[in-house]
Coordinates of C-alpha atoms in Angstrom, one line a residue:
X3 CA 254.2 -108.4 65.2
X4 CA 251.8 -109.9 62.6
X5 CA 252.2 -108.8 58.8
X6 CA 248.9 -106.6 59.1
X7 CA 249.9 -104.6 62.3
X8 CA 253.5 -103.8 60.3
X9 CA 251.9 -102.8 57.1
X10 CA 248.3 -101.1 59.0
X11 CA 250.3 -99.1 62.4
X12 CA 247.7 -97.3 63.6
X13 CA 244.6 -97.9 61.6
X14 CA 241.8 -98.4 63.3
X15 CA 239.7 -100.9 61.9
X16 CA 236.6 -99.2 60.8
X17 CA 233.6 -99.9 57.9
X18 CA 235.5 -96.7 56.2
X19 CA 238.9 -98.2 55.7
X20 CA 237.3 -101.9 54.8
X21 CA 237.7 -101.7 51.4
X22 CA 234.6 -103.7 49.9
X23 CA 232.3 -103.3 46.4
X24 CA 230.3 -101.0 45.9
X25 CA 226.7 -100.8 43.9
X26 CA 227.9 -97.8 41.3
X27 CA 225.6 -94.8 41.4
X28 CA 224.8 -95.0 37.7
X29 CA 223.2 -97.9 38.5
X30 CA 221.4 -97.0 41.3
X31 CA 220.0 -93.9 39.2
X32 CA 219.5 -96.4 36.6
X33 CA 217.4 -98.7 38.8
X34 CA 215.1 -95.7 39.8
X35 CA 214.6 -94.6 36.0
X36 CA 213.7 -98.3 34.8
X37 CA 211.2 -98.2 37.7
X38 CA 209.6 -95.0 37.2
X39 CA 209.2 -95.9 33.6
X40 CA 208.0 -99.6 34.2
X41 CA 204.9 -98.6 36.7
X42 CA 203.9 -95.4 33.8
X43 CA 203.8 -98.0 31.3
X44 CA 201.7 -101.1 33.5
X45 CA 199.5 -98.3 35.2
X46 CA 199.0 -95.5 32.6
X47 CA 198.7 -98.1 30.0
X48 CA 196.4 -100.5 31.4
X49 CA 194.6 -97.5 32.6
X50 CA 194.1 -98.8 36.5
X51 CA 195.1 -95.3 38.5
X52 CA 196.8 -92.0 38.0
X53 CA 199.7 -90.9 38.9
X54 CA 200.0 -91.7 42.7
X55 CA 199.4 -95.4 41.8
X56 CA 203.0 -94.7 39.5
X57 CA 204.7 -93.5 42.6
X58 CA 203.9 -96.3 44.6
X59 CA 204.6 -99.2 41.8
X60 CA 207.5 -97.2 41.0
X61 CA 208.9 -97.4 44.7
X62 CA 207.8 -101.0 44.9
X63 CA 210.1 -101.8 41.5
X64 CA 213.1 -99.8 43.0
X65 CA 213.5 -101.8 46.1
X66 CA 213.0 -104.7 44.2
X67 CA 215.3 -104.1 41.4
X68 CA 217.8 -102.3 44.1
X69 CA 217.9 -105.4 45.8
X70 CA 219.1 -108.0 43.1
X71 CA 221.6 -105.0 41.7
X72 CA 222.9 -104.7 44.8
X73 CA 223.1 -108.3 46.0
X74 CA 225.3 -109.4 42.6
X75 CA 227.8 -106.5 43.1
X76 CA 227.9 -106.4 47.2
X77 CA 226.6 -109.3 48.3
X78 CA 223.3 -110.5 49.8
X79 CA 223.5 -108.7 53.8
X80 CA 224.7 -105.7 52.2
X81 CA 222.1 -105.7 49.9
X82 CA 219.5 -106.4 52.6
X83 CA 220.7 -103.1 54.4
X84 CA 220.7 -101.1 51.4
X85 CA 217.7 -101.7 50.3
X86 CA 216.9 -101.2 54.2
X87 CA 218.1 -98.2 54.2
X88 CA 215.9 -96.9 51.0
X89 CA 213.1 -97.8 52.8
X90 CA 213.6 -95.6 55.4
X91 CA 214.5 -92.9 53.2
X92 CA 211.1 -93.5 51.5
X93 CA 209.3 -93.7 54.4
X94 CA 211.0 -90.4 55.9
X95 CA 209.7 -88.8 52.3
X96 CA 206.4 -89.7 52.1
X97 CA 206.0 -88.5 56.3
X98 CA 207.0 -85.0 54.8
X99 CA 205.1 -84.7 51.8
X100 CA 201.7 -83.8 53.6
X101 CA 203.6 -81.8 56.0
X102 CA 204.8 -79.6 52.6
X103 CA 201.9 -80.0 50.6
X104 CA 199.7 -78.2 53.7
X105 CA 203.0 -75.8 53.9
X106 CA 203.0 -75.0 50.3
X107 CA 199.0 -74.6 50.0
X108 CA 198.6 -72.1 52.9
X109 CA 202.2 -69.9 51.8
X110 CA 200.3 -70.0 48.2
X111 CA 196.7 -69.3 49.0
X112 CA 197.5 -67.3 52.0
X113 CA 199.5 -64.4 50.5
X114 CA 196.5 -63.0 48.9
X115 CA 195.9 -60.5 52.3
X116 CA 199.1 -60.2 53.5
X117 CA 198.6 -56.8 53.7
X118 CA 198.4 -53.9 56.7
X119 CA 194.4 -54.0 56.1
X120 CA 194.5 -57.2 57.4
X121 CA 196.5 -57.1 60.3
X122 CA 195.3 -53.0 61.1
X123 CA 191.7 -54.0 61.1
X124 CA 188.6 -55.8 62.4
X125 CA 185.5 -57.1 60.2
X126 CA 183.3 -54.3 62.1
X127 CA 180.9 -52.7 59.4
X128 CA 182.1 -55.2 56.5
X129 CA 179.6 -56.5 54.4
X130 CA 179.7 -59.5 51.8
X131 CA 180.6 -57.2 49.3
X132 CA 183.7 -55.2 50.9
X133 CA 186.5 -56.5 49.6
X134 CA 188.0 -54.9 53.3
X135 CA 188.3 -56.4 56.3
X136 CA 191.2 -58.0 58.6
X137 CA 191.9 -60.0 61.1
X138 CA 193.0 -57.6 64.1
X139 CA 190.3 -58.8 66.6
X140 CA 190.8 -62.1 65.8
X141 CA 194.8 -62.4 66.3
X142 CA 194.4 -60.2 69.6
X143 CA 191.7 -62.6 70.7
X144 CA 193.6 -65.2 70.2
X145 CA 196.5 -63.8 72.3
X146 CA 194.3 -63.3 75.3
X147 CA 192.7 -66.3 75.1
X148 CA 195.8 -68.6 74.8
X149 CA 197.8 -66.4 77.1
X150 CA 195.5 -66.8 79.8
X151 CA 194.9 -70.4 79.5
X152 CA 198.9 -71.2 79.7
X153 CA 198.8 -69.1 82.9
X154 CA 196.5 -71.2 84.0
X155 CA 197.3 -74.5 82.8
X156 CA 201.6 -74.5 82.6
X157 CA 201.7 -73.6 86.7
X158 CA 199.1 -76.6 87.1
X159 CA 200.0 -78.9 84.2
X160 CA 204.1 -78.9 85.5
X161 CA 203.1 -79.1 89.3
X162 CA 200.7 -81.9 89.2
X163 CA 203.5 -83.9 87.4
X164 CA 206.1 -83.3 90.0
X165 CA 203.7 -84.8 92.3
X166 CA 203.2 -87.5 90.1
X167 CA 206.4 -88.5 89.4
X168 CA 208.2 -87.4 92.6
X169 CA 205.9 -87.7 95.9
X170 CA 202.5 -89.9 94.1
X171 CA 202.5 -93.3 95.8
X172 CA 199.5 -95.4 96.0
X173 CA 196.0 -95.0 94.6
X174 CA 195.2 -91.7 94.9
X175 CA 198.5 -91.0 92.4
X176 CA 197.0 -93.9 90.0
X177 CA 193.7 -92.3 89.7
X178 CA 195.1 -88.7 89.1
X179 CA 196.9 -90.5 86.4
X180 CA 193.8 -92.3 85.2
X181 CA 192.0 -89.5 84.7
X182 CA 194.2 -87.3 83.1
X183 CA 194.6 -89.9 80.7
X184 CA 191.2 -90.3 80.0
X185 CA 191.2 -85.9 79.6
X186 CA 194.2 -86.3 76.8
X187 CA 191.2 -87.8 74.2
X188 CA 188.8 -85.6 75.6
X189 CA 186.4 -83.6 72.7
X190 CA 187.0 -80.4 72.3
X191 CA 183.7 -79.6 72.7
X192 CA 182.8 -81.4 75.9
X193 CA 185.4 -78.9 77.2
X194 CA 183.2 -76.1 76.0
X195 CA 179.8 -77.4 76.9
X196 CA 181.5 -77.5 80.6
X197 CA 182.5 -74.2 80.8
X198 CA 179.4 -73.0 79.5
X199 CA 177.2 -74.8 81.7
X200 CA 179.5 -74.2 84.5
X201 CA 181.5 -70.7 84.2
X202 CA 178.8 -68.9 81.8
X203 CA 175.5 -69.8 82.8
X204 CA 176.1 -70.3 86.8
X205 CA 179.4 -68.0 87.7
X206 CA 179.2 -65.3 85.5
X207 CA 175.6 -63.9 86.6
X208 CA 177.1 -63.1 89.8
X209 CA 179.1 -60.3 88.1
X210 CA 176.6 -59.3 85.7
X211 CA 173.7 -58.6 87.9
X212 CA 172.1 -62.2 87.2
X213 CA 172.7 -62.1 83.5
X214 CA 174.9 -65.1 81.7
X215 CA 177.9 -63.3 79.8
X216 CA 179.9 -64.9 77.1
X217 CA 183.9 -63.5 77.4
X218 CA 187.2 -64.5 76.2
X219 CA 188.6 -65.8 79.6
X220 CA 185.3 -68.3 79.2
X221 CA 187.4 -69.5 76.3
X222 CA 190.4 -69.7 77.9
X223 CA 189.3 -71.6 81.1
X224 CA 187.6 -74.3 77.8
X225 CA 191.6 -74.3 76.6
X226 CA 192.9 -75.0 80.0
X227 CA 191.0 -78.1 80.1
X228 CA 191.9 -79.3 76.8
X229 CA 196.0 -78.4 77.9
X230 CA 195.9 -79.2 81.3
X231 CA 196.5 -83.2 80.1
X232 CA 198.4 -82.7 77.4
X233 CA 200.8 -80.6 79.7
X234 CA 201.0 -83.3 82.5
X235 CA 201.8 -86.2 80.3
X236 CA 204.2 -85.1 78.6
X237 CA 206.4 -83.4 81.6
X238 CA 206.2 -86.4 83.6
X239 CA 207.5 -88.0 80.5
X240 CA 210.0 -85.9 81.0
X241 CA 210.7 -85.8 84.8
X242 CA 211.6 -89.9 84.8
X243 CA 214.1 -89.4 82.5
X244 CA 215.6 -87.5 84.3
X245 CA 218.8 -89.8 85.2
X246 CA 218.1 -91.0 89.2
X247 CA 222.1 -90.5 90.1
X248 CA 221.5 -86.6 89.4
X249 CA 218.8 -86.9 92.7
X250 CA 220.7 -89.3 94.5
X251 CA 223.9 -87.0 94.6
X252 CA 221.9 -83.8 95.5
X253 CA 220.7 -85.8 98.0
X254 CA 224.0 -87.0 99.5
X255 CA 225.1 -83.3 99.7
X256 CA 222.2 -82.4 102.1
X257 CA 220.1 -81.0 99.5
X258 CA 216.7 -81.2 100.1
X259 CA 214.2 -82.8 97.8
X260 CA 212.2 -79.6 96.6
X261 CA 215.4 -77.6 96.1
X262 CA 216.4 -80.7 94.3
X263 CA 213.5 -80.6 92.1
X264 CA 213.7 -77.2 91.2
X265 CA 217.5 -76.8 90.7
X266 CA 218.4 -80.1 89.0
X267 CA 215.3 -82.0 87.9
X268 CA 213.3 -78.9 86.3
X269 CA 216.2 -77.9 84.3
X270 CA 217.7 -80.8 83.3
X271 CA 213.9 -81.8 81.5
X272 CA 213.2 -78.5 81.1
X273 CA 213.8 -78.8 77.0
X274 CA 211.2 -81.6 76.8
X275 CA 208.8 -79.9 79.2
X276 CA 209.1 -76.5 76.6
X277 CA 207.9 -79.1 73.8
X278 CA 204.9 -80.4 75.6
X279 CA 203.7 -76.8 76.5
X280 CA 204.3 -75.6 73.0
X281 CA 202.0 -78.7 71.6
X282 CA 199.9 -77.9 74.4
X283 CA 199.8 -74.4 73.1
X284 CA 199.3 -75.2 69.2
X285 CA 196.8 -77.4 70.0
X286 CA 194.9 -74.4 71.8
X287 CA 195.2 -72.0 69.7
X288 CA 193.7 -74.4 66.6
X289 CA 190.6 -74.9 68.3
X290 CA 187.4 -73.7 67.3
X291 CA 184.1 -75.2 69.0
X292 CA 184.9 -74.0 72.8
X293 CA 185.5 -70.4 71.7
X294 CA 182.2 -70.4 69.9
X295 CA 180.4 -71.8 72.5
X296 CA 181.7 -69.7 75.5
X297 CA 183.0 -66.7 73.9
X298 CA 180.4 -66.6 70.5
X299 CA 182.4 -64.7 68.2
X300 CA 182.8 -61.0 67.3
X301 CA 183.0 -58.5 64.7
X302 CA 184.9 -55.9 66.6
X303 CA 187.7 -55.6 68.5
X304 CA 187.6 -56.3 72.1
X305 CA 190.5 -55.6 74.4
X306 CA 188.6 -56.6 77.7
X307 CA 188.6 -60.9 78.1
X308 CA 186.7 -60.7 81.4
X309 CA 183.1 -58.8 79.1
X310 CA 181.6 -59.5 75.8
X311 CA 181.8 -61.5 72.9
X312 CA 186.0 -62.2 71.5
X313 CA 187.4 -63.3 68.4
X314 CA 189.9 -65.9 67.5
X315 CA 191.8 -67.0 64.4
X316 CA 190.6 -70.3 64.3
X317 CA 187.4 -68.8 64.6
X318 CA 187.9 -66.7 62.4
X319 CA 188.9 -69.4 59.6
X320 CA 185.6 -71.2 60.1
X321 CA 183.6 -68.7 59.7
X322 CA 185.0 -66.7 56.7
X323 CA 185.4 -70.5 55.0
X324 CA 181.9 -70.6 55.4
X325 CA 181.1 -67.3 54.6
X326 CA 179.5 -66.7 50.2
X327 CA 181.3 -63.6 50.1
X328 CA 183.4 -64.3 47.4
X329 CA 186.5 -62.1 49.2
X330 CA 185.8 -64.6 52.3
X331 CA 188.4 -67.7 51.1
X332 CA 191.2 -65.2 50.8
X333 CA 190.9 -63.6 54.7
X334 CA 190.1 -67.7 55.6
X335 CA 193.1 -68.4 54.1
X336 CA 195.4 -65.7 55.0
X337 CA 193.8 -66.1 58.7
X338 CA 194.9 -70.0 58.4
X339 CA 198.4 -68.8 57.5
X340 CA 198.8 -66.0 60.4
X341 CA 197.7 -68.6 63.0
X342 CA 200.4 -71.1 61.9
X343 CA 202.9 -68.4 61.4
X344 CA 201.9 -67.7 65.2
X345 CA 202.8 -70.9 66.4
X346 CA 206.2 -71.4 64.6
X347 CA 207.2 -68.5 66.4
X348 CA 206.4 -68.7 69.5
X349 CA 208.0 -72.3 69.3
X350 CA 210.9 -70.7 68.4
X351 CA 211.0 -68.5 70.8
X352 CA 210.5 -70.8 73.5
X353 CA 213.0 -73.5 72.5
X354 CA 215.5 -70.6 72.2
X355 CA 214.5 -69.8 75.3
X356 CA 214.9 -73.2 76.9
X357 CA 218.1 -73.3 75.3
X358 CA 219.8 -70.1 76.6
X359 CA 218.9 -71.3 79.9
X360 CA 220.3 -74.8 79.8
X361 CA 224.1 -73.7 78.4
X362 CA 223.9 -70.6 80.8
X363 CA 224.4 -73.0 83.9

């Protein structure tokens, strides 16, 4: 037995118990001081940008000041990962710094009408200078319209990647897939033209004694378009990652291949398929041309999808952003939060949903 297996029995030999030197803390702090106060000195002084320019000198003289600290204390690889390492951290900061400055801007402007007027109310009889007025129609618009359009769209979006992924051979299979890859970029607004020139001025006469009507199921057959790709891509994303050994051994037990696909290949991607719906959803529910087009708007409430002009939130927001009332900005705003607010939970809901059901089997 060697001298290092007497004196080390049983250590394992890991980067924790490798006993090495280490760049001290106060000088890392250090470091990041000097730079901060370098960059406000060359760009405040020389008076070339603001503030933001600072940041970015600053970060620029960290790494670069982190890397010769940290090369004469640990050595030149270990330096090379920390100042790695700090790069990522950086980069992972400024990725969430829009994400809170759009957080922080909506919580702050968008408290304003957090009140039961808002949410117990339309905009039916409210003039410029009613300091009044909710959102009610808009948020139950909203509900129908997104509601339907997942009815629609989740039943098609999940079987058409089954087929895809499971039984498409050949080139029918690649031009589905071509085309709902060309759908994925489509405009928003193409989606409502269609419907409008399809559903509203050539269907809907039928049931309306030869008169065009707009309606909120319009809207959501213009969101069904704009999910239907969004939906497919990403569950057959989802579906060949599915590991093949999981077929192949419902296959040896006499399974047969649709039972197979809905009892082990659904659930097993079933988390990831939740996440494409829900951006599939959000994505929806943000969108503002195809409910104007096809379902124009409204002051009042409307319960009924299938006759008459709806609201929606993101409707809503547009036009009370562009409305010169100046008690406009604080519905836009409050509007703007409630949708977001509307998202986040029901992307809660549904990955807590997706979640019960994969540690219940």
């Amino acid at each position: 037995m060697s001298l290092l297996e007497r004196e080390a029995a049983g250590v394992v030999m890991t980067p924790d118990n490798i006993r090495t030197k280490q760049l001290p803390l106060v000088v890392n702090i250090g470091v990041a001081l000097a730079a901060i106060v370098l960059s406000a000195v060359v760009v405040l002084g020389t008076g070339v940008g603001n503030w933001v320019l600072v940041a970015v000198v600053a970060v620029a003289l960290y790494l670069v000041g982190l890397y010769f600290a940290a090369s004469r204390v640990e050595g030149r690889r270990a330096a090379k990962n920390r100042t790695m390492q700090s790069l990522i951290y950086t980069a992972c900061i400024l990725a969430i710094l829009p994400l809170a400055s759009v957080v922080w801007t909506l919580v702050s402007k968008g408290v304003e009408r957090l009140d039961g007027n808002f949410f117990g109310s339309s905009m039916n009889n409210i003039s410029a200078r009613d300091p009044g007025g909710g959102a009610y129609h808009a948020i139950i618009g909203t509900l129908e319209q997104v509601g339907i359009a997942a009815l629609i769209a989740v039943p098609l979006g999940v079987l058409g990647a089954i087929y895809l992924v499971e039984y498409g051979r050949g080139r029918f299979a690649g031009t589905v897939r071509f085309f709902v890859d060309v759908m994925t970029g489509i405009p928003s607004i193409v989606a409502g033209l269609f419907i409008l020139s399809f559903w509203v001025l050539i269907v809907s006469p039928w049931f309306n004694d030869g008169n065009p009507r707009f309606s909120g199921f319009a809207a959501s057959l213009a969101l069904t378009v704009l999910m239907l790709p969004t939906i497919v891509r990403s569950t057959e994303e989802m579906l060949r990652l599915v590991p093949g050994p999981l077929r192949e051994g419902s296959y040896a037990l006499g399974v047969p291949q649709w039972k197979t696909i809905l009892k082990v290949v659904l659930p097993t991607a079933l988390p990831g398929i939740v996440t494409g719906v829900m951006l599939a959803i959000a994505r929806a529910a943000g969108e503002t041309a195809p409910v104007l087009l096809v379902a124009g708007g409204a002051a009042a409430i409307n319960f009924d999808p299938f006759a008459g002009n709806q609201q929606s939130l993101a409707l809503f927001v547009y036009q009370q952003a562009g409305d010169a009332s100046r008690y406009a900005p604080a519905r836009a705003w409050t509007a703007a939060l409630t949708l977001v607010a509307l998202v986040l939970v029901l992307t809660i809901a549904a990955k807590l949903l997706a979640r019960r059901n994969k540690l219940s089997r």
